[in-house]
Amino acid sequence: MVEVKDKYNIWGGRFKNQTDEIMENLNASIFFDYKLAKFDIEGSKAHTKMLAKQQILKEEEAKSILDGLDTILSEIETGNFEPKVSLEDIHMNIEARLAELIGPVAGKLHTARSRNDQVATDFRLWLRDRIDAIVDLIYELEVALVMKSSENIHTIMPGFTHLQCAQPITFAHHLLAYVSMLDRDRERYMDTRKRLNESPLGAAALAGTSFPIDPDFTARELSFSRAMMNSLDGVSSRDFALEFLSSTAICATHLSRLSEEIVIWTTSQFDFVKLSDKFTTGSSIMPQKRNPDAAELIRAKTGRVNGALITLLTVIKGLPLAYSKDLQEDKEPVFDAAETIEIVLKVMTGMIHDLKANVETMKKSSELGFSTATDLADFLVREYNLPFREAHKIVGELVLLAEEKSCTLKDLTLEDLKGGYNDLGIEALNTLSVEGSVQSRNSKGGTSPESVKRQIQYWRETLKCA
Ligand code: ARG
């Protein structure tokens, strides 16, 4: 960032003295809104073309402005643009550079426009671009999860409630739950994009303009679906950014749950999965350690994303219409959340892609905790037409007995079974295998390999992935 003494006079004739340096530092947004540069130029070009079409600018004036803006764009792209703090923000920096390049005609660019509608436009363009990237990244993660599921249709693991072993499930089934969540996340972003995709350009400072502008033209030039209906709303609404942050907070929260599970699964106590070296770190003191830092960081990054949402909600809360400088504080939380969600989605995709299930350990664990007790109760209901509540009680007593004998339900004797319910025969024990248990849960959305295959098929078609 370059400091200049000979300032480009941004406020025109109204001011005699320069702003205090400390005020300049508080006031300037160039430290972070430089990110908008490319979109600021895009917006300015659309505005210039509109002004020319409406004969507010002469053709040669418009041409000179457009050429100048293209020059600045290439300076930005090649890293040759040097923003100045004293010029406050990206908009003033670009305008000042334009004046250097093409002279006083540069001042005509700002006809029928204010930084208020300009920044709202830039921010929407920037965010639309990031949403498109994020939607693709979620898609990649969904595909990675569907692929990992196809490898694990028959991998049996314990399903948990209260993090206590509940019923055996297939690993594919577990992973596919996240595909459902992520697909809704992706939809939420696409939905956010729809509402965001309106052009505020033409709202000017707050009240519109007396020039005969054509906001629908600029909207079309910038691929917005339409120009905004109300100029006050155009310059002061940030619900598009709030929606983006909400979608991001929800998505990050989903990723934090998966991360937490990966952290649990990789402990030596669980040992359900192995992460690749690419997504694991060691310890500087304990040579045996393989830490799931990637999953831990994704879990933790959710904190800053959720924080960003609260930050912006708090900035907007109680803010009177129309523009106030408070709105400059909308950008950093959004930039940070976007950057964060992008990197965590990429890392999660890599981690899932490389992850290996420890099939034997998972299966052994699924046999613990009397995980198939419900299957025995269901058997009593089916076979002897007992009310489920009664069957539940009988099996509960058998579990207690097994616990007392320190054995599994499978190890109970015929006598034990008959003690629970007189008609029970030894064949009842067949219902206790974890394979049989998962196979039997073939209801829609259930855990059986058949059901999981149907789910995978659905996602392959929906996501159009092989
Ligand atoms: N840097 C400002 C922002 O990000 C641009 C708009 C300034 N408008 C104003 N009326 N001071 O919000």
Coordinates of C-alpha atoms in Angstrom, one line a residue, residues 10-437:
I10 CA -11.7 13.1 -3.3
W11 CA -14.2 15.4 -1.6
G12 CA -14.2 18.2 -4.0
G13 CA -14.5 21.8 -2.8
R14 CA -16.2 21.3 0.5
F15 CA -13.0 20.6 2.6
K16 CA -10.2 22.9 3.5
N17 CA -8.1 20.5 5.5
Q18 CA -7.1 16.9 5.0
T19 CA -8.4 14.1 7.2
D20 CA -6.3 13.1 10.2
E21 CA -4.1 10.2 9.5
I22 CA -5.7 8.1 12.3
M23 CA -9.1 8.9 10.9
E24 CA -7.8 7.8 7.5
N25 CA -6.8 4.5 8.9
L26 CA -10.2 3.9 10.5
N27 CA -12.1 5.1 7.5
A28 CA -10.2 3.4 4.7
S29 CA -11.5 0.1 3.4
I30 CA -8.9 -0.4 0.7
F31 CA -7.0 -2.8 2.9
F32 CA -9.8 -5.3 2.3
D33 CA -12.0 -4.0 -0.5
Y34 CA -9.2 -4.3 -3.0
K35 CA -10.7 -7.7 -3.5
L36 CA -13.6 -6.0 -5.3
A37 CA -11.3 -4.4 -7.9
K38 CA -12.2 -6.6 -10.9
F39 CA -15.9 -6.3 -10.2
D40 CA -15.7 -2.6 -9.7
I41 CA -14.4 -2.3 -13.2
E42 CA -17.0 -4.6 -14.6
G43 CA -19.7 -2.4 -12.9
S44 CA -18.1 0.8 -14.1
K45 CA -17.9 -0.5 -17.7
A46 CA -21.6 -1.5 -17.7
H47 CA -22.5 1.9 -16.3
T48 CA -20.4 3.7 -18.9
K49 CA -22.0 1.8 -21.7
M50 CA -25.4 2.6 -20.4
L51 CA -24.5 6.3 -20.1
A52 CA -23.4 6.3 -23.7
K53 CA -26.5 4.4 -24.9
Q54 CA -28.7 7.0 -23.1
Q55 CA -26.6 9.8 -24.6
I56 CA -25.6 11.1 -21.2
L57 CA -22.0 10.5 -22.3
K58 CA -20.7 11.1 -25.8
E59 CA -19.4 8.1 -27.6
E60 CA -15.8 9.2 -27.6
E61 CA -16.0 10.0 -23.9
A62 CA -17.4 6.6 -23.2
K63 CA -14.7 5.0 -25.3
S64 CA -11.9 6.8 -23.5
I65 CA -13.3 5.8 -20.1
L66 CA -13.8 2.1 -21.3
D67 CA -10.2 2.0 -22.6
G68 CA -8.9 3.5 -19.4
L69 CA -10.8 1.0 -17.3
D70 CA -9.4 -1.9 -19.4
T71 CA -5.9 -0.5 -18.8
I72 CA -6.5 -0.4 -15.1
L73 CA -7.9 -4.0 -15.2
S74 CA -4.7 -5.2 -16.8
E75 CA -2.6 -3.3 -14.2
I76 CA -4.6 -5.1 -11.5
E77 CA -4.2 -8.5 -13.2
T78 CA -0.5 -8.1 -13.6
G79 CA 0.0 -6.8 -10.1
N80 CA 0.9 -3.3 -11.3
F81 CA -1.8 -1.4 -9.6
E82 CA -0.8 0.4 -6.4
P83 CA -3.7 1.4 -4.2
K84 CA -3.3 4.3 -1.9
V85 CA -4.8 4.4 1.6
S86 CA -5.4 8.1 1.3
L87 CA -7.9 7.3 -1.5
E88 CA -9.9 5.4 1.0
D89 CA -11.4 2.6 -1.0
I90 CA -11.2 0.6 -4.2
H91 CA -13.7 2.9 -5.9
M92 CA -11.8 6.1 -5.3
N93 CA -8.5 4.4 -6.2
I94 CA -9.7 3.2 -9.5
E95 CA -11.3 6.6 -10.3
A96 CA -8.2 8.4 -9.4
R97 CA -6.1 6.1 -11.6
L98 CA -8.5 6.7 -14.4
A99 CA -8.0 10.4 -14.1
E100 CA -4.3 9.9 -14.3
L101 CA -4.7 7.9 -17.4
I102 CA -7.4 9.8 -19.4
G103 CA -7.6 13.2 -17.7
P104 CA -10.7 15.1 -16.6
V105 CA -13.2 13.1 -18.7
A106 CA -12.7 10.4 -16.0
G107 CA -14.9 12.5 -13.7
K108 CA -17.8 11.8 -16.0
L109 CA -17.9 8.1 -15.0
H110 CA -19.5 9.0 -11.8
T111 CA -22.5 10.7 -13.5
A112 CA -25.8 9.3 -12.1
R113 CA -23.9 7.1 -9.7
S114 CA -22.8 7.1 -6.1
R115 CA -20.4 4.9 -4.3
N116 CA -23.4 3.7 -2.4
D117 CA -24.9 1.9 -5.4
Q118 CA -21.5 1.2 -6.8
V119 CA -20.3 -0.8 -3.7
A120 CA -23.6 -2.6 -3.4
T121 CA -23.2 -3.7 -7.0
D122 CA -19.5 -4.7 -6.6
F123 CA -20.3 -6.7 -3.5
R124 CA -23.1 -8.6 -5.1
L125 CA -21.0 -9.4 -8.1
W126 CA -18.1 -10.6 -5.9
L127 CA -20.4 -12.8 -3.8
R128 CA -22.2 -14.2 -6.8
D129 CA -18.9 -15.3 -8.1
R130 CA -17.9 -16.9 -4.8
I131 CA -21.2 -18.6 -4.5
D132 CA -20.7 -20.3 -7.9
A133 CA -17.3 -21.5 -6.7
I134 CA -18.7 -22.8 -3.4
V135 CA -21.6 -24.6 -5.1
D136 CA -19.0 -26.4 -7.2
L137 CA -16.9 -27.3 -4.2
I138 CA -19.9 -28.7 -2.3
Y139 CA -20.7 -30.7 -5.4
E140 CA -17.1 -32.2 -5.4
L141 CA -17.5 -33.2 -1.8
E142 CA -20.8 -34.8 -2.5
V143 CA -19.3 -36.8 -5.3
A144 CA -16.4 -37.9 -3.1
L145 CA -18.8 -39.1 -0.4
V146 CA -20.9 -41.0 -2.9
M147 CA -17.8 -42.7 -4.3
K148 CA -16.6 -43.6 -0.8
S149 CA -20.1 -44.9 -0.1
S150 CA -20.0 -47.2 -3.1
E151 CA -16.8 -48.7 -1.7
N152 CA -18.5 -49.3 1.6
I153 CA -22.0 -50.7 0.9
H154 CA -21.3 -53.8 2.9
T155 CA -19.0 -52.2 5.5
I156 CA -20.9 -52.7 8.8
M157 CA -20.4 -50.2 11.7
P158 CA -22.2 -49.4 14.9
G159 CA -24.9 -46.7 14.4
F160 CA -25.1 -44.5 17.5
T161 CA -27.6 -42.6 19.5
H162 CA -26.3 -40.6 22.4
L163 CA -22.9 -41.8 21.1
Q164 CA -23.9 -45.2 22.6
C165 CA -24.0 -48.2 20.3
A166 CA -27.6 -48.4 19.0
Q167 CA -28.0 -50.6 15.9
P168 CA -25.6 -51.8 13.3
I169 CA -25.6 -49.7 10.1
T170 CA -23.6 -49.7 6.9
F171 CA -20.8 -47.2 6.6
A172 CA -22.2 -46.1 3.2
H173 CA -25.4 -45.3 4.9
H174 CA -23.7 -43.1 7.4
L175 CA -21.7 -41.2 4.7
L176 CA -24.8 -40.7 2.5
A177 CA -26.5 -38.9 5.4
Y178 CA -23.9 -36.1 4.8
V179 CA -24.6 -36.1 1.1
S180 CA -28.2 -35.3 1.9
M181 CA -27.2 -32.5 4.2
L182 CA -24.6 -31.1 1.7
D183 CA -27.1 -31.2 -1.1
R184 CA -29.4 -29.0 0.9
D185 CA -26.5 -26.7 1.6
R186 CA -25.8 -26.4 -2.1
E187 CA -29.5 -25.6 -2.7
R188 CA -29.4 -23.0 0.0
Y189 CA -26.5 -21.3 -1.7
M190 CA -28.2 -21.5 -5.1
D191 CA -31.3 -20.0 -3.5
T192 CA -29.3 -17.2 -1.9
R193 CA -27.9 -16.5 -5.3
K194 CA -31.3 -16.1 -6.8
R195 CA -32.3 -13.3 -4.4
L196 CA -28.9 -11.7 -4.5
N197 CA -28.9 -11.5 -8.3
E198 CA -30.5 -8.0 -8.7
S199 CA -28.8 -4.9 -9.7
P200 CA -28.7 -1.9 -7.3
L201 CA -26.9 0.3 -9.9
G202 CA -29.0 3.3 -10.7
A203 CA -30.1 3.8 -7.0
A204 CA -27.3 6.4 -6.9
A205 CA -26.8 7.8 -3.4
L206 CA -30.2 6.8 -2.1
A207 CA -33.0 8.4 -4.1
G208 CA -32.3 7.5 -7.7
T209 CA -31.2 10.1 -10.2
S210 CA -32.5 12.9 -12.5
F211 CA -30.6 11.6 -15.4
P212 CA -32.5 9.4 -18.0
I213 CA -30.6 6.2 -17.1
D214 CA -31.6 2.6 -18.1
P215 CA -31.0 0.4 -15.0
D216 CA -32.4 -2.6 -16.8
F217 CA -29.7 -2.3 -19.4
T218 CA -26.9 -2.2 -16.7
A219 CA -28.6 -5.1 -15.0
R220 CA -28.5 -7.2 -18.2
E221 CA -24.9 -6.2 -18.9
L222 CA -23.9 -7.5 -15.5
S223 CA -26.0 -10.7 -15.9
F224 CA -28.3 -9.7 -13.0
S225 CA -31.9 -10.9 -13.4
R226 CA -33.3 -7.4 -13.0
A227 CA -32.8 -3.9 -11.6
M228 CA -33.8 -3.5 -8.0
M229 CA -37.3 -2.1 -7.4
N230 CA -36.5 0.5 -4.7
S231 CA -33.4 2.7 -4.6
L232 CA -33.3 3.0 -0.8
D233 CA -33.4 -0.8 -0.6
G234 CA -30.8 -1.0 -3.3
V235 CA -28.1 0.9 -1.4
S236 CA -28.9 -0.2 2.2
S237 CA -29.9 -3.9 2.1
R238 CA -27.4 -6.5 3.0
D239 CA -29.8 -9.4 3.5
F240 CA -28.1 -11.1 0.6
A241 CA -24.9 -11.1 2.6
L242 CA -26.7 -12.3 5.7
E243 CA -28.2 -15.1 3.7
F244 CA -24.9 -16.0 2.4
L245 CA -23.4 -16.1 5.9
S246 CA -26.4 -18.2 7.2
S247 CA -25.9 -20.7 4.4
T248 CA -22.2 -20.7 5.2
A249 CA -22.8 -21.2 8.9
I250 CA -25.1 -24.1 8.3
C251 CA -22.7 -25.7 5.8
A252 CA -19.8 -25.2 8.1
T253 CA -21.8 -26.7 11.0
H254 CA -22.5 -29.8 8.9
L255 CA -18.8 -30.1 8.1
S256 CA -18.0 -29.7 11.8
R257 CA -20.2 -32.7 12.6
L258 CA -18.5 -34.9 10.1
S259 CA -15.1 -33.6 11.3
E260 CA -16.0 -34.5 14.9
E261 CA -16.9 -38.0 13.7
I262 CA -13.6 -38.3 11.9
V263 CA -11.8 -37.2 15.0
I264 CA -13.6 -39.9 17.0
W265 CA -13.2 -42.6 14.3
T266 CA -9.5 -42.0 14.1
T267 CA -8.8 -42.5 17.9
S268 CA -7.1 -45.7 18.8
Q269 CA -10.1 -46.5 20.9
F270 CA -12.4 -46.5 17.9
D271 CA -9.9 -47.1 15.1
F272 CA -12.7 -47.1 12.4
V273 CA -10.9 -45.2 9.7
K274 CA -7.5 -44.3 8.6
L275 CA -6.7 -40.9 7.1
S276 CA -4.0 -40.6 4.5
D277 CA -0.7 -38.9 5.4
K278 CA -1.7 -36.0 3.3
F279 CA -4.4 -35.0 5.8
T280 CA -2.7 -36.0 9.0
T281 CA 0.1 -34.5 11.1
G282 CA 2.6 -35.8 13.6
S283 CA 3.6 -34.7 17.1
S284 CA 6.9 -33.0 17.8
I285 CA 7.3 -35.0 20.9
M286 CA 5.3 -38.3 20.6
P287 CA 6.7 -40.2 17.7
Q288 CA 3.6 -42.6 17.5
K289 CA 1.1 -39.8 17.0
R290 CA -1.0 -39.3 13.9
N291 CA -3.3 -36.4 14.5
P292 CA -6.4 -35.5 12.5
D293 CA -5.5 -31.8 12.5
A294 CA -7.5 -31.2 9.3
A295 CA -10.7 -32.4 10.8
E296 CA -10.0 -30.5 14.0
L297 CA -9.4 -27.3 12.1
I298 CA -12.5 -27.7 10.0
R299 CA -14.5 -28.2 13.3
A300 CA -12.9 -25.1 14.8
K301 CA -13.3 -22.9 11.7
T302 CA -17.0 -23.2 12.1
G303 CA -16.6 -20.8 15.1
R304 CA -15.3 -18.0 12.9
V305 CA -17.9 -18.6 10.2
N306 CA -20.7 -18.5 12.8
G307 CA -19.0 -15.4 14.3
A308 CA -19.1 -13.7 10.9
L309 CA -22.9 -14.2 10.7
I310 CA -23.4 -12.7 14.2
T311 CA -21.0 -9.8 13.3
L312 CA -23.0 -8.8 10.3
L313 CA -26.4 -9.3 11.9
T314 CA -25.2 -7.0 14.7
V315 CA -23.9 -4.4 12.2
I316 CA -27.2 -4.3 10.3
K317 CA -29.4 -4.4 13.4
G318 CA -31.1 -1.1 14.0
L319 CA -29.3 0.6 11.1
P320 CA -31.6 3.4 9.7
L321 CA -32.1 3.7 6.0
A322 CA -30.4 4.3 3.8
Y323 CA -26.5 4.1 3.6
S324 CA -24.4 4.6 6.7
K325 CA -20.7 4.0 6.9
D326 CA -21.5 1.0 9.2
L327 CA -22.2 -0.8 5.9
Q328 CA -18.5 -0.8 5.1
E329 CA -18.1 -3.3 7.9
D330 CA -20.2 -5.8 5.8
K331 CA -17.2 -7.0 3.8
E332 CA -14.6 -8.5 6.0
P333 CA -16.9 -11.1 7.7
V334 CA -18.2 -12.1 4.3
F335 CA -14.7 -12.3 2.7
D336 CA -13.4 -14.3 5.6
A337 CA -16.4 -16.7 5.7
A338 CA -16.1 -17.3 2.0
E339 CA -12.4 -18.0 2.1
T340 CA -12.9 -20.3 5.1
I341 CA -15.7 -22.4 3.6
E342 CA -13.8 -22.7 0.4
I343 CA -10.7 -24.1 2.0
V344 CA -12.5 -26.4 4.4
L345 CA -14.6 -27.9 1.6
K346 CA -11.5 -28.6 -0.4
V347 CA -9.7 -30.2 2.5
M348 CA -12.8 -32.3 3.5
T349 CA -13.0 -33.5 -0.1
G350 CA -9.4 -34.6 0.0
M351 CA -9.7 -36.2 3.3
I352 CA -12.9 -38.2 2.3
H353 CA -11.3 -39.2 -0.9
D354 CA -8.3 -40.7 0.8
L355 CA -10.0 -42.2 3.9
K356 CA -9.9 -45.9 4.4
A357 CA -12.4 -47.9 6.5
N358 CA -11.0 -50.4 8.9
V359 CA -13.7 -52.9 7.9
E360 CA -12.9 -55.6 10.5
T361 CA -12.7 -53.2 13.5
M362 CA -15.9 -51.5 12.5
K363 CA -17.7 -54.8 12.3
K364 CA -16.4 -56.0 15.6
S365 CA -17.4 -52.8 17.2
S366 CA -20.9 -53.1 15.7
E367 CA -21.4 -56.4 17.6
L368 CA -20.8 -54.7 21.0
G369 CA -23.5 -53.2 23.2
F370 CA -26.2 -55.7 22.3
S371 CA -26.7 -53.8 19.1
T372 CA -29.1 -56.3 17.7
A373 CA -31.4 -56.4 20.7
T374 CA -34.1 -54.6 18.7
D375 CA -33.9 -57.3 16.0
L376 CA -34.7 -59.9 18.6
A377 CA -37.7 -57.8 19.8
D378 CA -38.9 -57.4 16.2
F379 CA -38.6 -61.2 15.8
L380 CA -40.9 -61.8 18.9
V381 CA -43.4 -59.3 17.4
R382 CA -43.4 -61.0 14.0
E383 CA -43.2 -64.6 15.1
Y384 CA -45.5 -64.6 18.2
N385 CA -47.7 -61.6 17.4
L386 CA -46.6 -59.9 20.7
P387 CA -47.2 -56.2 21.3
F388 CA -43.8 -54.5 20.7
R389 CA -43.8 -53.1 24.3
E390 CA -44.0 -56.6 25.7
A391 CA -41.2 -57.9 23.3
H392 CA -39.1 -54.9 24.4
K393 CA -39.5 -55.9 28.0
I394 CA -38.6 -59.6 27.4
V395 CA -35.5 -58.7 25.4
G396 CA -34.5 -56.2 28.1
E397 CA -34.5 -59.0 30.6
L398 CA -32.4 -61.2 28.4
V399 CA -29.9 -58.3 28.0
L400 CA -29.7 -58.0 31.7
L401 CA -29.2 -61.7 32.0
A402 CA -26.4 -61.7 29.4
E403 CA -24.8 -58.8 31.2
E404 CA -24.9 -60.7 34.5
K405 CA -23.3 -63.7 32.7
S406 CA -20.8 -61.4 30.9
C407 CA -21.8 -62.9 27.6
T408 CA -23.5 -61.7 24.4
L409 CA -27.1 -62.4 23.5
K410 CA -25.8 -64.9 21.0
D411 CA -24.2 -66.9 23.8
L412 CA -27.4 -67.4 25.8
T413 CA -28.6 -71.0 26.2
L414 CA -32.0 -72.4 25.1
E415 CA -32.9 -72.4 28.8
D416 CA -32.0 -68.7 29.2
L417 CA -34.2 -67.9 26.2
K418 CA -37.1 -69.9 27.5
G419 CA -36.8 -68.1 30.8
G420 CA -37.4 -64.9 28.9
Y421 CA -40.3 -66.2 26.7
N422 CA -41.4 -69.8 26.8
D423 CA -42.0 -70.3 23.1
L424 CA -38.5 -69.0 22.1
G425 CA -36.3 -71.5 20.3
I426 CA -32.6 -71.4 19.5
E427 CA -33.4 -70.2 15.9
A428 CA -34.3 -66.9 17.5
L429 CA -30.5 -66.3 17.8
N430 CA -30.2 -66.2 14.0
T431 CA -31.8 -62.7 14.2
L432 CA -28.8 -61.5 16.2
S433 CA -26.2 -61.3 13.4
V434 CA -25.2 -57.8 12.5
E435 CA -25.3 -58.8 8.8
G436 CA -28.9 -60.0 9.1
S437 CA -29.8 -56.9 11.1

